[in-house]
PDB file of C-alpha atoms in Angstrom:
ATOM      1  CA  ARG A   1       3.316 -35.498  12.783  1.00 67.00           C
ATOM      2  CA  PRO A   2       3.320 -31.937  11.484  1.00 72.00           C
ATOM      3  CA  LYS A   3       6.611 -30.366  10.566  1.00 81.00           C
ATOM      4  CA  GLY A   4       7.608 -26.998  12.066  1.00 90.00           C
ATOM      5  CA  VAL A   5       8.097 -24.332   9.294  1.00 92.00           C
ATOM      6  CA  ILE A   6      10.152 -21.178  10.025  1.00 93.00           C
ATOM      7  CA  VAL A   7       8.388 -18.273   8.387  1.00 93.00           C
ATOM      8  CA  ASP A   8       9.973 -14.810   8.791  1.00 92.00           C
ATOM      9  CA  HIS A   9       7.973 -11.545   9.298  1.00 93.00           C
ATOM     10  CA  ARG A  10       8.906 -10.219   5.876  1.00 93.00           C
ATOM     11  CA  ALA A  11       7.342 -13.258   4.147  1.00 93.00           C
ATOM     12  CA  PHE A  12       4.183 -12.973   6.197  1.00 91.00           C
ATOM     13  CA  ALA A  13       3.872  -9.242   5.780  1.00 92.00           C
ATOM     14  CA  ASN A  14       4.175  -9.586   2.061  1.00 92.00           C
ATOM     15  CA  ALA A  15       1.605 -12.448   1.971  1.00 91.00           C
ATOM     16  CA  ALA A  16      -0.920 -10.514   3.979  1.00 90.00           C
ATOM     17  CA  ARG A  17      -0.580  -7.359   1.896  1.00 91.00           C
ATOM     18  CA  ALA A  18      -0.742  -9.226  -1.435  1.00 92.00           C
ATOM     19  CA  ALA A  19      -3.754 -11.301  -0.368  1.00 88.00           C
ATOM     20  CA  LEU A  20      -5.500  -8.200   0.845  1.00 89.00           C
ATOM     21  CA  ASP A  21      -5.001  -6.563  -2.468  1.00 90.00           C
ATOM     22  CA  ALA A  22      -6.207  -9.766  -4.273  1.00 91.00           C
ATOM     23  CA  TYR A  23      -9.304 -10.264  -2.236  1.00 92.00           C
ATOM     24  CA  GLY A  24     -10.281  -6.578  -1.797  1.00 91.00           C
ATOM     25  CA  VAL A  25     -11.424  -6.982   1.779  1.00 91.00           C
ATOM     26  CA  GLY A  26     -12.585  -3.629   3.218  1.00 93.00           C
ATOM     27  CA  PRO A  27     -13.894  -2.055   6.510  1.00 94.00           C
ATOM     28  CA  ARG A  28     -17.492  -2.986   5.743  1.00 94.00           C
ATOM     29  CA  ASP A  29     -16.739  -6.731   5.430  1.00 94.00           C
ATOM     30  CA  ARG A  30     -17.597  -9.343   7.917  1.00 94.00           C
ATOM     31  CA  VAL A  31     -15.122 -12.355   7.399  1.00 93.00           C
ATOM     32  CA  LEU A  32     -15.712 -15.809   8.772  1.00 89.00           C
ATOM     33  CA  GLN A  33     -12.809 -17.197  10.808  1.00 87.00           C
ATOM     34  CA  ALA A  34     -13.434 -20.900  10.431  1.00 81.00           C
ATOM     35  CA  ALA A  35     -10.008 -22.463  10.095  1.00 80.00           C
ATOM     36  CA  SER A  36      -8.456 -24.234  13.066  1.00 79.00           C
ATOM     37  CA  LEU A  37      -5.716 -22.113  14.834  1.00 81.00           C
ATOM     38  CA  GLY A  38      -3.432 -24.996  14.135  1.00 78.00           C
ATOM     39  CA  PHE A  39      -3.949 -24.459  10.373  1.00 80.00           C
ATOM     40  CA  ASP A  40      -1.941 -21.691   8.700  1.00 82.00           C
ATOM     41  CA  LEU A  41      -5.040 -20.422   6.836  1.00 85.00           C
ATOM     42  CA  SER A  42      -6.261 -19.094  10.086  1.00 87.00           C
ATOM     43  CA  LEU A  43      -3.524 -16.485  10.170  1.00 88.00           C
ATOM     44  CA  GLU A  44      -4.635 -15.202   6.726  1.00 87.00           C
ATOM     45  CA  GLU A  45      -8.218 -14.964   7.896  1.00 89.00           C
ATOM     46  CA  ILE A  46      -7.267 -13.051  11.060  1.00 91.00           C
ATOM     47  CA  VAL A  47      -4.521 -10.770   9.891  1.00 90.00           C
ATOM     48  CA  ILE A  48      -6.129  -9.753   6.564  1.00 89.00           C
ATOM     49  CA  THR A  49      -9.470  -8.987   8.249  1.00 92.00           C
ATOM     50  CA  LEU A  50      -7.970  -6.913  11.031  1.00 92.00           C
ATOM     51  CA  THR A  51      -5.505  -5.200   8.748  1.00 91.00           C
ATOM     52  CA  ALA A  52      -8.429  -4.034   6.506  1.00 91.00           C
ATOM     53  CA  GLY A  53     -10.387  -2.795   9.378  1.00 94.00           C
ATOM     54  CA  ALA A  54     -13.034  -5.411   8.750  1.00 94.00           C
ATOM     55  CA  THR A  55     -14.963  -7.442  11.327  1.00 94.00           C
ATOM     56  CA  LEU A  56     -13.649 -10.953  12.154  1.00 94.00           C
ATOM     57  CA  VAL A  57     -16.456 -13.347  12.943  1.00 92.00           C
ATOM     58  CA  ILE A  58     -15.243 -16.425  14.805  1.00 88.00           C
ATOM     59  CA  ARG A  59     -17.239 -19.509  14.043  1.00 79.00           C
ATOM     60  CA  SER A  60     -18.890 -21.119  17.090  1.00 72.00           C
ATOM     61  CA  GLY A  61     -17.098 -24.462  16.559  1.00 68.00           C
ATOM     62  CA  GLY A  62     -17.915 -28.090  15.820  1.00 67.00           C
ATOM     63  CA  PRO A  63     -18.445 -29.683  12.461  1.00 67.00           C
ATOM     64  CA  ILE A  64     -20.842 -28.228   9.954  1.00 71.00           C
ATOM     65  CA  GLU A  65     -24.037 -30.155  10.590  1.00 73.00           C
ATOM     66  CA  SER A  66     -25.640 -29.194   7.132  1.00 80.00           C
ATOM     67  CA  VAL A  67     -25.492 -26.753   4.355  1.00 82.00           C
ATOM     68  CA  GLN A  68     -28.691 -25.132   5.597  1.00 85.00           C
ATOM     69  CA  ALA A  69     -27.299 -24.787   9.102  1.00 84.00           C
ATOM     70  CA  PHE A  70     -24.139 -23.229   7.708  1.00 84.00           C
ATOM     71  CA  PHE A  71     -26.048 -20.728   5.589  1.00 87.00           C
ATOM     72  CA  ASP A  72     -28.346 -19.877   8.519  1.00 88.00           C
ATOM     73  CA  GLU A  73     -25.279 -18.975  10.513  1.00 87.00           C
ATOM     74  CA  CYS A  74     -23.967 -16.856   7.667  1.00 87.00           C
ATOM     75  CA  VAL A  75     -27.251 -14.957   7.607  1.00 90.00           C
ATOM     76  CA  GLU A  76     -27.434 -14.577  11.357  1.00 90.00           C
ATOM     77  CA  ARG A  77     -23.901 -13.229  11.583  1.00 91.00           C
ATOM     78  CA  ARG A  78     -24.152 -11.086   8.402  1.00 93.00           C
ATOM     79  CA  LEU A  79     -21.156 -12.596   6.752  1.00 93.00           C
ATOM     80  CA  THR A  80     -19.878 -11.124   3.493  1.00 94.00           C
ATOM     81  CA  VAL A  81     -16.657 -13.203   2.948  1.00 93.00           C
ATOM     82  CA  LEU A  82     -16.130 -16.984   3.193  1.00 89.00           C
ATOM     83  CA  SER A  83     -12.895 -18.775   3.054  1.00 88.00           C
ATOM     84  CA  ILE A  84     -13.743 -22.535   2.602  1.00 85.00           C
ATOM     85  CA  THR A  85     -12.289 -25.820   1.369  1.00 85.00           C
ATOM     86  CA  SER A  86     -12.936 -26.953  -2.130  1.00 87.00           C
ATOM     87  CA  ALA A  87     -14.806 -29.951  -0.785  1.00 85.00           C
ATOM     88  CA  LEU A  88     -17.307 -27.699   1.098  1.00 85.00           C
ATOM     89  CA  TRP A  89     -17.741 -25.563  -2.030  1.00 88.00           C
ATOM     90  CA  HIS A  90     -18.580 -28.683  -4.045  1.00 89.00           C
ATOM     91  CA  GLU A  91     -21.294 -29.555  -1.497  1.00 87.00           C
ATOM     92  CA  LEU A  92     -22.640 -26.012  -1.238  1.00 87.00           C
ATOM     93  CA  THR A  93     -22.867 -25.779  -5.010  1.00 90.00           C
ATOM     94  CA  LEU A  94     -24.761 -29.103  -5.258  1.00 88.00           C
ATOM     95  CA  ARG A  95     -27.349 -27.934  -2.817  1.00 87.00           C
ATOM     96  CA  LEU A  96     -27.693 -24.517  -4.457  1.00 86.00           C
ATOM     97  CA  ALA A  97     -28.061 -26.142  -7.847  1.00 84.00           C
ATOM     98  CA  ASP A  98     -30.977 -28.375  -6.803  1.00 83.00           C
ATOM     99  CA  GLY A  99     -32.701 -25.416  -5.206  1.00 81.00           C
ATOM    100  CA  SER A 100     -32.846 -26.800  -1.704  1.00 82.00           C
ATOM    101  CA  VAL A 101     -30.968 -23.869  -0.239  1.00 84.00           C
ATOM    102  CA  ARG A 102     -30.269 -20.264  -1.205  1.00 87.00           C
ATOM    103  CA  LEU A 103     -27.062 -18.357  -0.819  1.00 87.00           C
ATOM    104  CA  PRO A 104     -27.216 -15.689   1.816  1.00 88.00           C
ATOM    105  CA  ALA A 105     -27.678 -12.257   0.108  1.00 87.00           C
ATOM    106  CA  LEU A 106     -24.744 -10.553   1.844  1.00 92.00           C
ATOM    107  CA  ILE A 107     -22.059 -13.070   0.650  1.00 92.00           C
ATOM    108  CA  ARG A 108     -20.016 -11.252  -1.987  1.00 93.00           C
ATOM    109  CA  LEU A 109     -16.642 -13.227  -1.940  1.00 94.00           C
ATOM    110  CA  VAL A 110     -15.835 -16.968  -1.624  1.00 93.00           C
ATOM    111  CA  ILE A 111     -12.186 -18.001  -1.388  1.00 92.00           C
ATOM    112  CA  LEU A 112     -11.305 -21.576  -2.054  1.00 89.00           C
ATOM    113  CA  GLY A 113      -8.208 -23.488  -0.998  1.00 80.00           C
ATOM    114  CA  ALA A 114      -6.612 -26.619   0.591  1.00 70.00           C
ATOM    115  CA  ASP A 115      -7.580 -29.014  -2.125  1.00 77.00           C
ATOM    116  CA  VAL A 116      -8.372 -29.557  -5.885  1.00 80.00           C
ATOM    117  CA  ALA A 117     -11.509 -27.765  -7.019  1.00 81.00           C
ATOM    118  CA  ARG A 118     -13.458 -29.487  -9.796  1.00 85.00           C
ATOM    119  CA  PRO A 119     -14.057 -27.397 -12.999  1.00 86.00           C
ATOM    120  CA  ASP A 120     -17.318 -29.208 -13.751  1.00 86.00           C
ATOM    121  CA  VAL A 121     -18.815 -27.621 -10.647  1.00 87.00           C
ATOM    122  CA  LEU A 122     -18.062 -24.002 -11.820  1.00 89.00           C
ATOM    123  CA  PRO A 123     -21.053 -23.680 -14.288  1.00 88.00           C
ATOM    124  CA  ALA A 124     -23.466 -24.770 -11.652  1.00 88.00           C
ATOM    125  CA  TRP A 125     -22.058 -22.247  -9.205  1.00 88.00           C
ATOM    126  CA  GLN A 126     -22.216 -19.427 -11.743  1.00 88.00           C
ATOM    127  CA  ARG A 127     -25.849 -20.295 -12.543  1.00 86.00           C
ATOM    128  CA  ALA A 128     -26.814 -20.461  -8.893  1.00 86.00           C
ATOM    129  CA  THR A 129     -25.173 -17.212  -7.931  1.00 86.00           C
ATOM    130  CA  ASP A 130     -26.016 -15.369 -11.114  1.00 82.00           C
ATOM    131  CA  GLY A 131     -22.414 -14.054 -11.351  1.00 80.00           C
ATOM    132  CA  ARG A 132     -22.903 -11.699  -8.276  1.00 87.00           C
ATOM    133  CA  VAL A 133     -20.432 -13.495  -6.012  1.00 90.00           C
ATOM    134  CA  ARG A 134     -16.670 -13.377  -6.609  1.00 92.00           C
ATOM    135  CA  LEU A 135     -15.018 -16.804  -6.595  1.00 93.00           C
ATOM    136  CA  VAL A 136     -11.354 -16.939  -6.004  1.00 93.00           C
ATOM    137  CA  ASN A 137      -9.236 -20.166  -6.049  1.00 92.00           C
ATOM    138  CA  SER A 138      -6.047 -20.014  -4.060  1.00 92.00           C
ATOM    139  CA  TYR A 139      -2.977 -22.222  -3.872  1.00 92.00           C
ATOM    140  CA  GLY A 140      -0.165 -22.256  -1.404  1.00 90.00           C
ATOM    141  CA  LEU A 141       1.618 -24.063   1.445  1.00 90.00           C
ATOM    142  CA  THR A 142       2.894 -23.283   4.806  1.00 90.00           C
ATOM    143  CA  GLU A 143       6.426 -23.369   3.282  1.00 94.00           C
ATOM    144  CA  THR A 144       5.368 -20.664   0.929  1.00 93.00           C
ATOM    145  CA  THR A 145       3.562 -18.517   3.506  1.00 92.00           C
ATOM    146  CA  ILE A 146       0.011 -19.667   3.199  1.00 89.00           C
ATOM    147  CA  VAL A 147      -1.042 -18.421  -0.327  1.00 91.00           C
ATOM    148  CA  ALA A 148       1.280 -18.151  -3.320  1.00 92.00           C
ATOM    149  CA  THR A 149      -1.034 -17.927  -6.354  1.00 94.00           C
ATOM    150  CA  VAL A 150      -4.732 -16.944  -6.941  1.00 93.00           C
ATOM    151  CA  TRP A 151      -7.261 -17.259  -9.792  1.00 92.00           C
ATOM    152  CA  GLU A 152     -10.575 -15.514 -10.055  1.00 91.00           C
ATOM    153  CA  ALA A 153     -13.472 -16.988 -11.977  1.00 86.00           C
ATOM    154  CA  GLY A 154     -14.860 -14.953 -14.758  1.00 79.00           C
ATOM    155  CA  LYS A 155     -18.031 -15.233 -16.769  1.00 71.00           C
ATOM    156  CA  ASP A 156     -16.454 -17.323 -19.595  1.00 69.00           C
ATOM    157  CA  ALA A 157     -16.545 -21.087 -19.277  1.00 63.00           C
ATOM    158  CA  LEU A 158     -13.291 -23.004 -18.912  1.00 70.00           C
ATOM    159  CA  SER A 159     -12.119 -25.031 -21.867  1.00 68.00           C
ATOM    160  CA  GLY A 160     -12.097 -28.818 -21.683  1.00 68.00           C
ATOM    161  CA  GLU A 161      -8.361 -29.020 -21.139  1.00 75.00           C
ATOM    162  CA  TRP A 162      -8.695 -28.138 -17.461  1.00 80.00           C
ATOM    163  CA  GLN A 163      -8.745 -31.031 -15.116  1.00 78.00           C
ATOM    164  CA  ALA A 164      -9.121 -28.775 -12.088  1.00 80.00           C
ATOM    165  CA  LEU A 165      -9.968 -25.105 -11.492  1.00 86.00           C
ATOM    166  CA  PRO A 166      -6.911 -22.987 -12.283  1.00 90.00           C
ATOM    167  CA  ILE A 167      -4.766 -21.841  -9.416  1.00 92.00           C
ATOM    168  CA  GLY A 168      -3.839 -18.828 -11.464  1.00 91.00           C
ATOM    169  CA  SER A 169      -0.803 -16.575 -11.193  1.00 92.00           C
ATOM    170  CA  PRO A 170       1.603 -15.711  -8.369  1.00 94.00           C
ATOM    171  CA  LEU A 171       0.904 -12.905  -5.928  1.00 93.00           C
ATOM    172  CA  ARG A 172       3.210  -9.870  -5.951  1.00 92.00           C
ATOM    173  CA  ASN A 173       6.801 -10.559  -5.064  1.00 93.00           C
ATOM    174  CA  VAL A 174       6.200 -14.243  -5.628  1.00 95.00           C
ATOM    175  CA  SER A 175       7.249 -16.404  -8.505  1.00 94.00           C
ATOM    176  CA  ALA A 176       5.924 -19.793  -9.601  1.00 95.00           C
ATOM    177  CA  TYR A 177       7.630 -22.318 -11.936  1.00 94.00           C
ATOM    178  CA  VAL A 178       6.775 -25.671 -13.354  1.00 95.00           C
ATOM    179  CA  LEU A 179      10.077 -27.556 -13.474  1.00 95.00           C
ATOM    180  CA  ASP A 180      11.448 -30.987 -14.412  1.00 92.00           C
ATOM    181  CA  ALA A 181      13.779 -33.157 -12.256  1.00 89.00           C
ATOM    182  CA  ARG A 182      16.712 -31.019 -13.257  1.00 90.00           C
ATOM    183  CA  ASN A 183      15.040 -27.820 -12.174  1.00 90.00           C
ATOM    184  CA  GLU A 184      14.577 -26.694 -15.725  1.00 92.00           C
ATOM    185  CA  LEU A 185      11.363 -25.185 -17.122  1.00 94.00           C
ATOM    186  CA  VAL A 186       8.997 -27.688 -18.820  1.00 93.00           C
ATOM    187  CA  PRO A 187       7.121 -26.520 -21.986  1.00 92.00           C
ATOM    188  CA  VAL A 188       3.609 -25.125 -21.722  1.00 92.00           C
ATOM    189  CA  GLY A 189       1.007 -27.884 -21.343  1.00 89.00           C
ATOM    190  CA  ILE A 190       3.487 -30.416 -19.941  1.00 90.00           C
ATOM    191  CA  ALA A 191       3.240 -31.526 -16.343  1.00 91.00           C
ATOM    192  CA  GLY A 192       6.027 -30.914 -13.814  1.00 93.00           C
ATOM    193  CA  GLU A 193       6.736 -29.925 -10.257  1.00 94.00           C
ATOM    194  CA  ILE A 194       5.367 -26.583  -8.982  1.00 95.00           C
ATOM    195  CA  CYS A 195       8.185 -24.628  -7.364  1.00 95.00           C
ATOM    196  CA  ILE A 196       7.674 -21.327  -5.597  1.00 96.00           C
ATOM    197  CA  GLY A 197      10.210 -18.537  -5.325  1.00 95.00           C
ATOM    198  CA  GLY A 198      10.333 -14.884  -4.087  1.00 94.00           C
ATOM    199  CA  LEU A 199       9.498 -13.398  -0.677  1.00 93.00           C
ATOM    200  CA  ALA A 200       6.970 -16.148  -0.033  1.00 92.00           C
ATOM    201  CA  VAL A 201       9.603 -18.774   0.664  1.00 95.00           C
ATOM    202  CA  ALA A 202      10.061 -19.741   4.273  1.00 94.00           C
ATOM    203  CA  ARG A 203      13.587 -20.208   5.910  1.00 94.00           C
ATOM    204  CA  GLY A 204      13.173 -23.925   6.188  1.00 94.00           C
ATOM    205  CA  TYR A 205      12.012 -26.630   8.605  1.00 95.00           C
ATOM    206  CA  LEU A 206      12.629 -26.388  12.411  1.00 94.00           C
ATOM    207  CA  ASP A 207      15.361 -28.876  13.490  1.00 91.00           C
ATOM    208  CA  ASP A 208      15.402 -30.719  10.168  1.00 92.00           C
ATOM    209  CA  ASP A 209      18.376 -29.561   8.097  1.00 93.00           C
ATOM    210  CA  GLU A 210      18.369 -32.565   5.768  1.00 91.00           C
ATOM    211  CA  LEU A 211      14.773 -32.024   4.635  1.00 90.00           C
ATOM    212  CA  THR A 212      15.358 -28.202   4.462  1.00 94.00           C
ATOM    213  CA  ARG A 213      18.296 -28.752   2.028  1.00 93.00           C
ATOM    214  CA  ALA A 214      16.173 -31.052  -0.086  1.00 92.00           C
ATOM    215  CA  ARG A 215      13.213 -28.783  -0.369  1.00 94.00           C
ATOM    216  CA  PHE A 216      14.595 -25.243  -0.148  1.00 96.00           C
ATOM    217  CA  VAL A 217      17.044 -24.739  -2.850  1.00 95.00           C
ATOM    218  CA  PRO A 218      18.676 -21.834  -4.736  1.00 95.00           C
ATOM    219  CA  ASP A 219      16.367 -20.256  -7.308  1.00 94.00           C
ATOM    220  CA  PRO A 220      17.992 -21.012 -10.647  1.00 92.00           C
ATOM    221  CA  TYR A 221      16.256 -17.999 -12.260  1.00 92.00           C
ATOM    222  CA  VAL A 222      16.936 -15.302  -9.578  1.00 92.00           C
ATOM    223  CA  ARG A 223      20.412 -14.547  -8.495  1.00 91.00           C
ATOM    224  CA  GLY A 224      20.645 -14.920  -4.666  1.00 91.00           C
ATOM    225  CA  GLY A 225      17.038 -16.167  -4.482  1.00 93.00           C
ATOM    226  CA  TRP A 226      15.608 -19.275  -2.985  1.00 94.00           C
ATOM    227  CA  MET A 227      12.682 -21.465  -3.995  1.00 95.00           C
ATOM    228  CA  TYR A 228      10.599 -24.206  -2.475  1.00 96.00           C
ATOM    229  CA  LYS A 229      10.172 -27.587  -4.247  1.00 95.00           C
ATOM    230  CA  SER A 230       6.586 -28.285  -3.439  1.00 91.00           C
ATOM    231  CA  GLY A 231       6.249 -31.882  -4.509  1.00 89.00           C
ATOM    232  CA  ASP A 232       2.967 -30.829  -6.185  1.00 90.00           C
ATOM    233  CA  ARG A 233       2.449 -31.532  -9.861  1.00 90.00           C
ATOM    234  CA  GLY A 234       1.108 -28.830 -12.113  1.00 91.00           C
ATOM    235  CA  ILE A 235       0.819 -27.554 -15.647  1.00 92.00           C
ATOM    236  CA  LEU A 236       1.338 -24.087 -17.090  1.00 92.00           C
ATOM    237  CA  ARG A 237      -1.470 -23.583 -19.638  1.00 89.00           C
ATOM    238  CA  SER A 238      -1.249 -21.405 -22.731  1.00 85.00           C
ATOM    239  CA  SER A 239      -3.342 -18.740 -20.948  1.00 84.00           C
ATOM    240  CA  GLY A 240      -0.336 -18.274 -18.571  1.00 86.00           C
ATOM    241  CA  GLU A 241      -2.238 -19.672 -15.584  1.00 89.00           C
ATOM    242  CA  LEU A 242      -1.240 -22.615 -13.506  1.00 92.00           C
ATOM    243  CA  GLU A 243      -3.261 -25.835 -12.910  1.00 91.00           C
ATOM    244  CA  PHE A 244      -2.664 -27.948  -9.799  1.00 89.00           C
ATOM    245  CA  LEU A 245      -2.715 -31.766 -10.596  1.00 85.00           C
ATOM    246  CA  GLY A 246      -2.090 -33.222  -7.169  1.00 79.00           C
ATOM    247  CA  ARG A 247       0.875 -34.768  -5.417  1.00 73.00           C
ATOM    248  CA  ALA A 248       3.872 -36.332  -7.049  1.00 72.00           C
ATOM    249  CA  ASP A 249       4.637 -38.356  -3.834  1.00 67.00           C
ATOM    250  CA  TYR A 250       2.837 -40.458  -1.281  1.00 66.00           C
ATOM    251  CA  ARG A 251       0.964 -37.651   0.442  1.00 71.00           C
ATOM    252  CA  VAL A 252      -2.761 -36.914   0.692  1.00 73.00           C
ATOM    253  CA  LYS A 253      -4.831 -34.244   2.191  1.00 71.00           C
ATOM    254  CA  VAL A 254      -7.830 -34.871   4.547  1.00 73.00           C
ATOM    255  CA  GLN A 255      -9.994 -31.883   5.195  1.00 62.00           C
ATOM    256  CA  GLY A 256      -7.030 -29.559   4.175  1.00 60.00           C
ATOM    257  CA  VAL A 257      -4.592 -31.332   6.547  1.00 72.00           C
ATOM    258  CA  ARG A 258      -1.521 -32.943   4.943  1.00 73.00           C
ATOM    259  CA  ILE A 259      -1.112 -36.590   5.828  1.00 78.00           C
ATOM    260  CA  GLU A 260       2.149 -38.498   5.040  1.00 77.00           C
ATOM    261  CA  LEU A 261       0.960 -42.051   4.267  1.00 80.00           C
ATOM    262  CA  GLY A 262       4.503 -43.320   4.558  1.00 78.00           C
ATOM    263  CA  GLU A 263       4.485 -42.458   8.275  1.00 80.00           C
ATOM    264  CA  ILE A 264       1.190 -44.499   8.689  1.00 84.00           C
ATOM    265  CA  ASP A 265       2.823 -47.441   6.813  1.00 84.00           C
ATOM    266  CA  ALA A 266       5.903 -47.335   9.064  1.00 84.00           C
ATOM    267  CA  ARG A 267       3.788 -47.341  12.153  1.00 86.00           C
ATOM    268  CA  LEU A 268       1.689 -50.247  10.944  1.00 90.00           C
TER     269      LEU A 268
END
């Protein structure tokens, strides 16, 4: 049962502009709009594309039958930008690595999100694409207006300390902390809860004041500011970039959709 989140226009305008700057979408781009309209990522795909004067290409619908069929559609529709789940990226990379498919020549940017991206897949991706395709990993929640942090893969390999691809640094006018149970900063390299502040923070949950008070709290580091306690576990690495470790509670994601297992338990 999805929760309604109240996002104001200022937060969304900031998110759209910040993401546009981060991704560098321009008038010559053709961007795939693949996310369901019930998924907040669809707003980013639509608004960023149209704001940049780029072409929005709406996917025909239905599940992706195969990697080859997906790439054939990319070629046919002359796509340059893909926004996909980490799980799909894993599958695409596997097929690219074994040589059974080839990445369409016009693809220049792939944006990941909605789940944990495996760092061991990155070297295979870099070899298969020969470094010509930008890869950006994003992190955010509806409560923090879609995307809050981004990380772009470089040519250098990740060190062995990374358990997942980095989620990087906050977008402009956004702050990200890793805090303990007392809302105090944890040391570098120690796991804690990812909390997001700044303009990205929504107003709260629709018709759920109790949950709003629990999750949307005063920002202890910005006078008059608010932050959202995500319930996600993360680590701030010595490089200054964040790593997403997964949930601290009883929640999972299935194809990018948040599922509260407690609700299923209660129904059973």
